[in-house]
Coordinates of C-alpha atoms in Angstrom, one line a residue:
M14 CA -21.7 65.8 69.2
S15 CA -25.3 64.4 71.5
E16 CA -27.0 66.9 73.5
I17 CA -26.1 64.4 77.0
E18 CA -21.7 65.7 75.6
A19 CA -22.5 68.5 75.0
H20 CA -23.5 69.8 78.7
L21 CA -20.5 67.4 80.0
S22 CA -18.4 69.4 78.0
R23 CA -19.5 72.4 79.0
W24 CA -19.4 71.5 82.6
R25 CA -16.7 70.3 82.5
E26 CA -15.3 73.7 80.6
A27 CA -16.5 75.6 83.9
G28 CA -14.9 73.4 86.2
L29 CA -18.4 72.0 87.7
L30 CA -17.2 68.7 87.2
D31 CA -14.0 66.3 86.6
E32 CA -13.9 63.9 84.5
A33 CA -14.4 60.6 86.1
T34 CA -18.0 62.5 87.6
A35 CA -18.5 62.7 83.7
E36 CA -17.7 58.7 83.1
R37 CA -20.6 57.8 85.5
I38 CA -23.1 59.9 84.2
R39 CA -22.7 58.7 80.8
A40 CA -22.9 55.3 82.2
F41 CA -26.2 56.6 84.1
E42 CA -27.5 57.7 81.2
A43 CA -26.5 54.9 79.1
E44 CA -28.2 52.5 81.7
R45 CA -31.6 54.7 82.0
A46 CA -31.3 54.5 78.0
S47 CA -31.6 51.0 77.9
R48 CA -34.3 50.1 80.3
R49 CA -36.7 52.2 78.3
P50 CA -39.1 49.5 77.6
A51 CA -38.9 48.1 74.0
I52 CA -42.3 48.5 71.9
P53 CA -44.6 45.8 72.9
P54 CA -45.7 43.0 70.5
E55 CA -48.8 43.6 71.1
E56 CA -48.4 47.2 69.8
R57 CA -46.2 46.4 66.7
P58 CA -48.4 46.0 63.2
G59 CA -49.6 42.9 61.9
V60 CA -50.6 40.7 58.9
I61 CA -54.0 40.6 60.0
E62 CA -54.3 45.2 60.6
I63 CA -52.3 45.1 56.8
L64 CA -54.4 43.2 56.1
L65 CA -57.1 44.8 56.9
Y66 CA -55.6 48.3 55.6
L67 CA -55.3 46.0 52.0
G68 CA -58.6 45.6 52.2
I69 CA -59.8 49.1 53.4
A70 CA -57.5 50.0 49.3
V71 CA -59.1 47.4 47.8
L72 CA -62.9 48.8 48.8
A73 CA -61.8 52.3 47.6
V74 CA -60.1 52.0 44.9
G75 CA -63.7 49.2 43.3
V76 CA -66.0 51.5 44.3
T77 CA -63.5 54.1 42.4
A78 CA -62.6 51.8 39.0
L79 CA -66.3 51.0 39.0
A80 CA -67.7 54.5 39.0
A81 CA -65.0 55.9 36.5
Q82 CA -66.0 52.1 33.8
N83 CA -69.7 52.4 34.3
W84 CA -71.0 55.1 36.1
G85 CA -73.0 56.4 33.0
D86 CA -74.5 53.0 32.3
L87 CA -76.3 52.6 35.8
A88 CA -79.7 54.0 36.9
S89 CA -79.7 56.6 39.6
F90 CA -80.3 53.9 42.5
A91 CA -77.3 51.8 41.4
R92 CA -75.3 55.0 41.6
V93 CA -76.6 55.5 45.5
L94 CA -76.0 51.7 45.8
V95 CA -71.8 51.8 44.7
T96 CA -71.4 54.6 47.0
A97 CA -74.2 53.8 50.3
V98 CA -73.4 50.6 50.7
P99 CA -69.4 51.0 51.2
A100 CA -69.4 53.5 53.4
G101 CA -71.9 51.5 55.6
F102 CA -70.3 48.4 55.2
T103 CA -66.9 50.7 56.8
L104 CA -68.6 52.5 59.5
L105 CA -70.1 49.1 60.4
V106 CA -66.4 47.3 60.1
G107 CA -65.2 50.6 62.3
A108 CA -67.6 49.3 65.0
L109 CA -67.1 46.0 65.2
L110 CA -63.0 46.8 66.0
R111 CA -63.3 49.5 68.4
P112 CA -63.5 47.6 71.3
R113 CA -61.5 44.6 70.3
S114 CA -58.9 44.5 72.5
E115 CA -55.7 44.4 69.8
P116 CA -53.9 47.9 69.4
G117 CA -53.9 46.6 65.4
L118 CA -57.7 45.8 65.2
R119 CA -58.6 49.0 66.3
R120 CA -56.4 51.6 64.3
A121 CA -57.9 49.2 61.4
G122 CA -61.0 50.4 62.6
Q123 CA -60.0 53.6 63.2
L124 CA -59.4 53.5 59.2
A125 CA -62.3 52.0 58.3
W126 CA -64.0 55.0 60.2
V127 CA -61.5 57.5 58.0
A128 CA -63.0 56.0 55.1
S129 CA -66.6 55.9 56.2
V130 CA -66.4 60.1 55.9
A131 CA -64.8 60.2 52.7
L132 CA -67.6 57.6 51.5
T133 CA -70.4 59.1 53.2
A134 CA -69.7 62.4 51.7
L135 CA -69.6 61.2 47.9
A136 CA -73.1 59.1 48.4
V137 CA -74.6 62.7 50.6
G138 CA -73.0 64.1 47.1
V139 CA -74.5 61.3 44.7
I140 CA -78.0 61.3 46.6
L141 CA -78.0 65.0 45.7
W142 CA -77.5 65.2 42.7
E143 CA -79.3 62.1 41.4
Y144 CA -82.7 62.9 43.4
E145 CA -82.9 66.8 43.8
P146 CA -84.2 66.5 47.4
F147 CA -86.0 69.7 49.1
G148 CA -86.1 71.3 45.9
L149 CA -82.3 71.2 45.3
A150 CA -81.2 72.5 41.5
R151 CA -78.2 70.0 39.5
D152 CA -76.8 73.1 38.6
D153 CA -77.3 74.5 42.2
D154 CA -73.0 74.6 43.1
R155 CA -73.4 76.4 46.3
T156 CA -76.2 74.2 48.8
P157 CA -75.0 71.2 47.7
F158 CA -71.2 71.5 48.4
L159 CA -71.9 72.9 52.1
L160 CA -74.4 70.1 52.8
V161 CA -72.0 67.6 51.7
A162 CA -69.2 69.2 53.5
S163 CA -71.6 69.2 56.4
S164 CA -72.4 65.2 56.7
A165 CA -68.8 64.6 56.4
T166 CA -68.0 67.1 59.3
A167 CA -70.6 65.7 61.7
L168 CA -69.4 62.1 60.6
A169 CA -66.5 63.0 61.6
L170 CA -67.2 64.4 64.5
L171 CA -69.9 61.7 65.6
L172 CA -66.6 58.8 65.0
W173 CA -64.4 61.9 67.2
A174 CA -66.9 61.3 70.2
L175 CA -67.3 58.0 70.5
S176 CA -64.0 56.6 69.4
P177 CA -61.1 60.0 69.9
S178 CA -58.2 58.7 68.3
T179 CA -55.5 60.2 66.0
L180 CA -57.1 59.5 62.7
Q181 CA -60.6 60.4 63.6
L182 CA -59.1 63.8 64.3
F183 CA -57.2 63.8 60.8
A184 CA -60.6 63.7 59.2
L185 CA -62.4 66.0 61.6
G186 CA -59.6 68.6 60.3
G187 CA -59.8 67.6 56.6
S188 CA -63.7 67.8 56.9
C189 CA -63.4 71.2 58.4
F190 CA -60.8 72.6 55.9
F191 CA -63.8 71.3 53.4
L192 CA -66.7 72.6 55.3
A193 CA -64.7 76.8 55.0
Q194 CA -64.1 76.0 50.9
S195 CA -67.7 75.3 51.1
L196 CA -68.5 78.6 52.9
G197 CA -66.3 80.3 50.9
A198 CA -67.4 79.0 47.9
W199 CA -71.4 80.2 49.0
P200 CA -71.6 84.1 47.5
D201 CA -72.2 84.5 43.4
E202 CA -67.9 84.3 43.4
Y203 CA -65.6 82.9 45.6
S204 CA -64.7 84.6 48.8
S205 CA -61.1 83.9 50.3
R206 CA -61.9 85.9 53.1
L207 CA -65.2 83.7 54.2
A208 CA -63.8 80.9 53.7
G209 CA -60.0 81.6 55.5
G210 CA -61.2 83.4 58.4
S211 CA -64.4 80.7 58.4
L212 CA -61.3 78.2 59.1
A213 CA -58.8 80.3 61.1
L214 CA -62.6 80.2 63.2
V215 CA -62.7 76.7 63.6
A216 CA -59.5 76.4 64.4
L217 CA -59.1 78.8 67.1
A218 CA -62.0 76.9 68.8
A219 CA -61.0 73.2 68.4
I220 CA -57.2 74.6 69.7
A221 CA -59.3 76.1 72.4
L222 CA -61.1 72.7 73.3
A223 CA -57.5 71.1 72.6
E224 CA -55.3 73.3 75.3
T225 CA -58.5 72.9 77.8
D226 CA -58.6 68.7 77.8
Y227 CA -62.0 68.8 75.5
L228 CA -60.7 67.5 72.2
S229 CA -57.7 64.4 72.6
P230 CA -55.1 63.5 71.7
R231 CA -53.7 67.2 72.1
A232 CA -50.6 66.6 70.4
T233 CA -52.3 65.4 67.4
A234 CA -55.6 68.1 67.9
R235 CA -51.9 70.8 68.4
F236 CA -50.5 69.4 65.5
V237 CA -53.7 68.9 63.2
F238 CA -55.6 72.4 64.2
G239 CA -52.8 74.8 64.7
F240 CA -51.8 74.0 60.7
L241 CA -55.5 74.4 59.8
L242 CA -55.0 78.1 61.5
A243 CA -51.9 78.8 59.4
V244 CA -53.9 78.1 56.4
G245 CA -57.0 79.8 57.1
A246 CA -55.4 83.2 58.0
F247 CA -52.9 82.9 55.2
W248 CA -55.8 82.5 53.0
P249 CA -57.9 86.0 53.1
G250 CA -54.4 88.3 53.2
F251 CA -52.3 86.7 49.9
A252 CA -55.1 85.0 47.7
D253 CA -57.7 88.5 47.1
G254 CA -58.0 90.3 50.2
G255 CA -54.7 92.7 49.5
T256 CA -52.6 94.1 51.7
P257 CA -54.8 94.5 55.5
W258 CA -55.6 91.2 55.2
E259 CA -52.3 90.1 55.7
L260 CA -52.0 91.2 58.9
A261 CA -54.4 88.1 60.2
A262 CA -50.9 86.3 58.9
F263 CA -48.6 87.8 61.2
V264 CA -51.0 88.5 64.0
A265 CA -52.0 83.8 64.0
A266 CA -48.5 83.2 63.7
A267 CA -47.7 84.9 66.6
L268 CA -50.7 83.6 67.9
L269 CA -48.6 80.3 67.6
L270 CA -44.9 81.4 68.5
A271 CA -46.5 82.0 71.9
L272 CA -49.0 79.1 72.2
G273 CA -45.9 77.0 71.4
V274 CA -43.8 78.8 74.3
L275 CA -46.3 78.8 76.8
R276 CA -47.7 75.7 76.3
S277 CA -44.2 74.1 75.6
S278 CA -45.7 72.6 71.9
F279 CA -43.1 72.3 69.1
Q280 CA -46.0 72.0 66.8
Y281 CA -47.4 75.6 67.5
V282 CA -43.8 76.7 67.1
L283 CA -43.7 75.3 63.7
W284 CA -46.7 75.6 62.2
G285 CA -46.0 79.6 63.4
V286 CA -42.7 80.5 62.7
L287 CA -43.6 78.7 59.5
L288 CA -46.3 80.6 58.3
L289 CA -44.4 83.4 59.7
F290 CA -41.7 82.7 57.2
V291 CA -44.0 82.1 53.8
A292 CA -46.1 85.7 54.8
L293 CA -43.2 87.8 55.1
V294 CA -41.5 85.7 51.7
R295 CA -45.0 86.7 50.0
T296 CA -45.1 89.7 51.0
I297 CA -41.9 90.6 49.7
F298 CA -42.5 89.8 46.4
Q299 CA -46.0 90.6 46.5
N300 CA -45.6 94.2 47.8
F301 CA -41.8 95.0 46.8
S302 CA -40.4 93.6 44.1
D303 CA -40.3 95.9 41.9
Q304 CA -38.5 98.3 44.4
I305 CA -35.6 95.9 45.6
G306 CA -35.7 93.2 42.3
A307 CA -36.4 90.1 42.7
P308 CA -32.4 88.6 43.0
V309 CA -32.9 90.9 46.6
A310 CA -36.3 89.5 48.0
L311 CA -34.6 86.4 46.7
I312 CA -31.4 86.6 49.0
I313 CA -33.8 88.0 51.9
S314 CA -36.0 85.5 51.5
G315 CA -33.3 83.1 52.3
A316 CA -32.1 84.8 55.3
L317 CA -35.7 84.4 56.6
L318 CA -35.2 81.0 56.1
I319 CA -31.7 80.1 58.3
A320 CA -33.4 82.4 60.3
A321 CA -36.1 80.6 60.8
V322 CA -34.6 77.2 60.8
T323 CA -32.4 78.3 64.0
L324 CA -35.0 79.4 65.7
L325 CA -37.1 76.0 65.3
A326 CA -34.0 74.3 66.1
R327 CA -32.9 76.7 69.2
L328 CA -36.8 76.2 70.6
A329 CA -37.0 72.4 70.3
P330 CA -35.4 71.0 73.4
S331 CA -36.6 73.7 75.9
L332 CA -40.2 72.5 73.8
R333 CA -38.8 69.1 74.2
R334 CA -38.3 69.1 77.9
G335 CA -41.3 71.3 78.6
V336 CA -43.3 68.2 77.1
A337 CA -40.9 65.7 79.4
A338 CA -42.1 67.3 82.4

């Protein structure tokens, strides 16, 4: 039963309208739905756009294959060129396609820039490995990793500033994730607290910018950085942090749920419910499975999953109405 039919049935049972009125409402809604504009032809993926995607994929596969087959035989400058030239080429392609009026070509240019972020990070890593600039040693895993991740994040942020789009936000989110990993690897022993905490802080800052209209598209920012907040808050407590650090996941879940309700955002509610479910299940198995047994823990986990799905189902219509309003 559709949402409209459910409303009509409830209103008829309450005596608020008769069948003739309900039929007029159905006809009105059907006509309104038929008037919704179809996707304009220029918005649909075309042959040129698909070929550009294919070219970017072939370029990436070619770089990977060349590096895998001949890396040991290449001199240092050749290794740098193998990675730096494709990085510069994808940057140029993105810059040339970004001003085009055709949406498909603009999307292809944005994808080229996403590829350039990954290729630039690879090129910076190769330069650091081959030439050891600034006194960096090859056996130092911390500083080169941090420089590579910082370079990728800086480039992703610059490209987003030039072209705020969904793909650039995904590239920025991925770069921030690896930047947090590089920070976690900075101590002598990997620190999940530092990695997760820094990722959560970056995600919180990005969410604040998105909700104040400084980070767009807002829907994508909510999806990407809501996910990163959930990951960053979950990591410290359930890797090696112990019970006190587990509270961060529950606090983040409550924050995401509150944001979802206040801002009518299904993205925040989705990640909040999933984080709460995963944190509760992990807490049960990590701290109480010895006392209650694995079967009971599974039963509790199943009940929590049903509760989580029910909560999402109940909140989804109201959140969609809030977004539409």
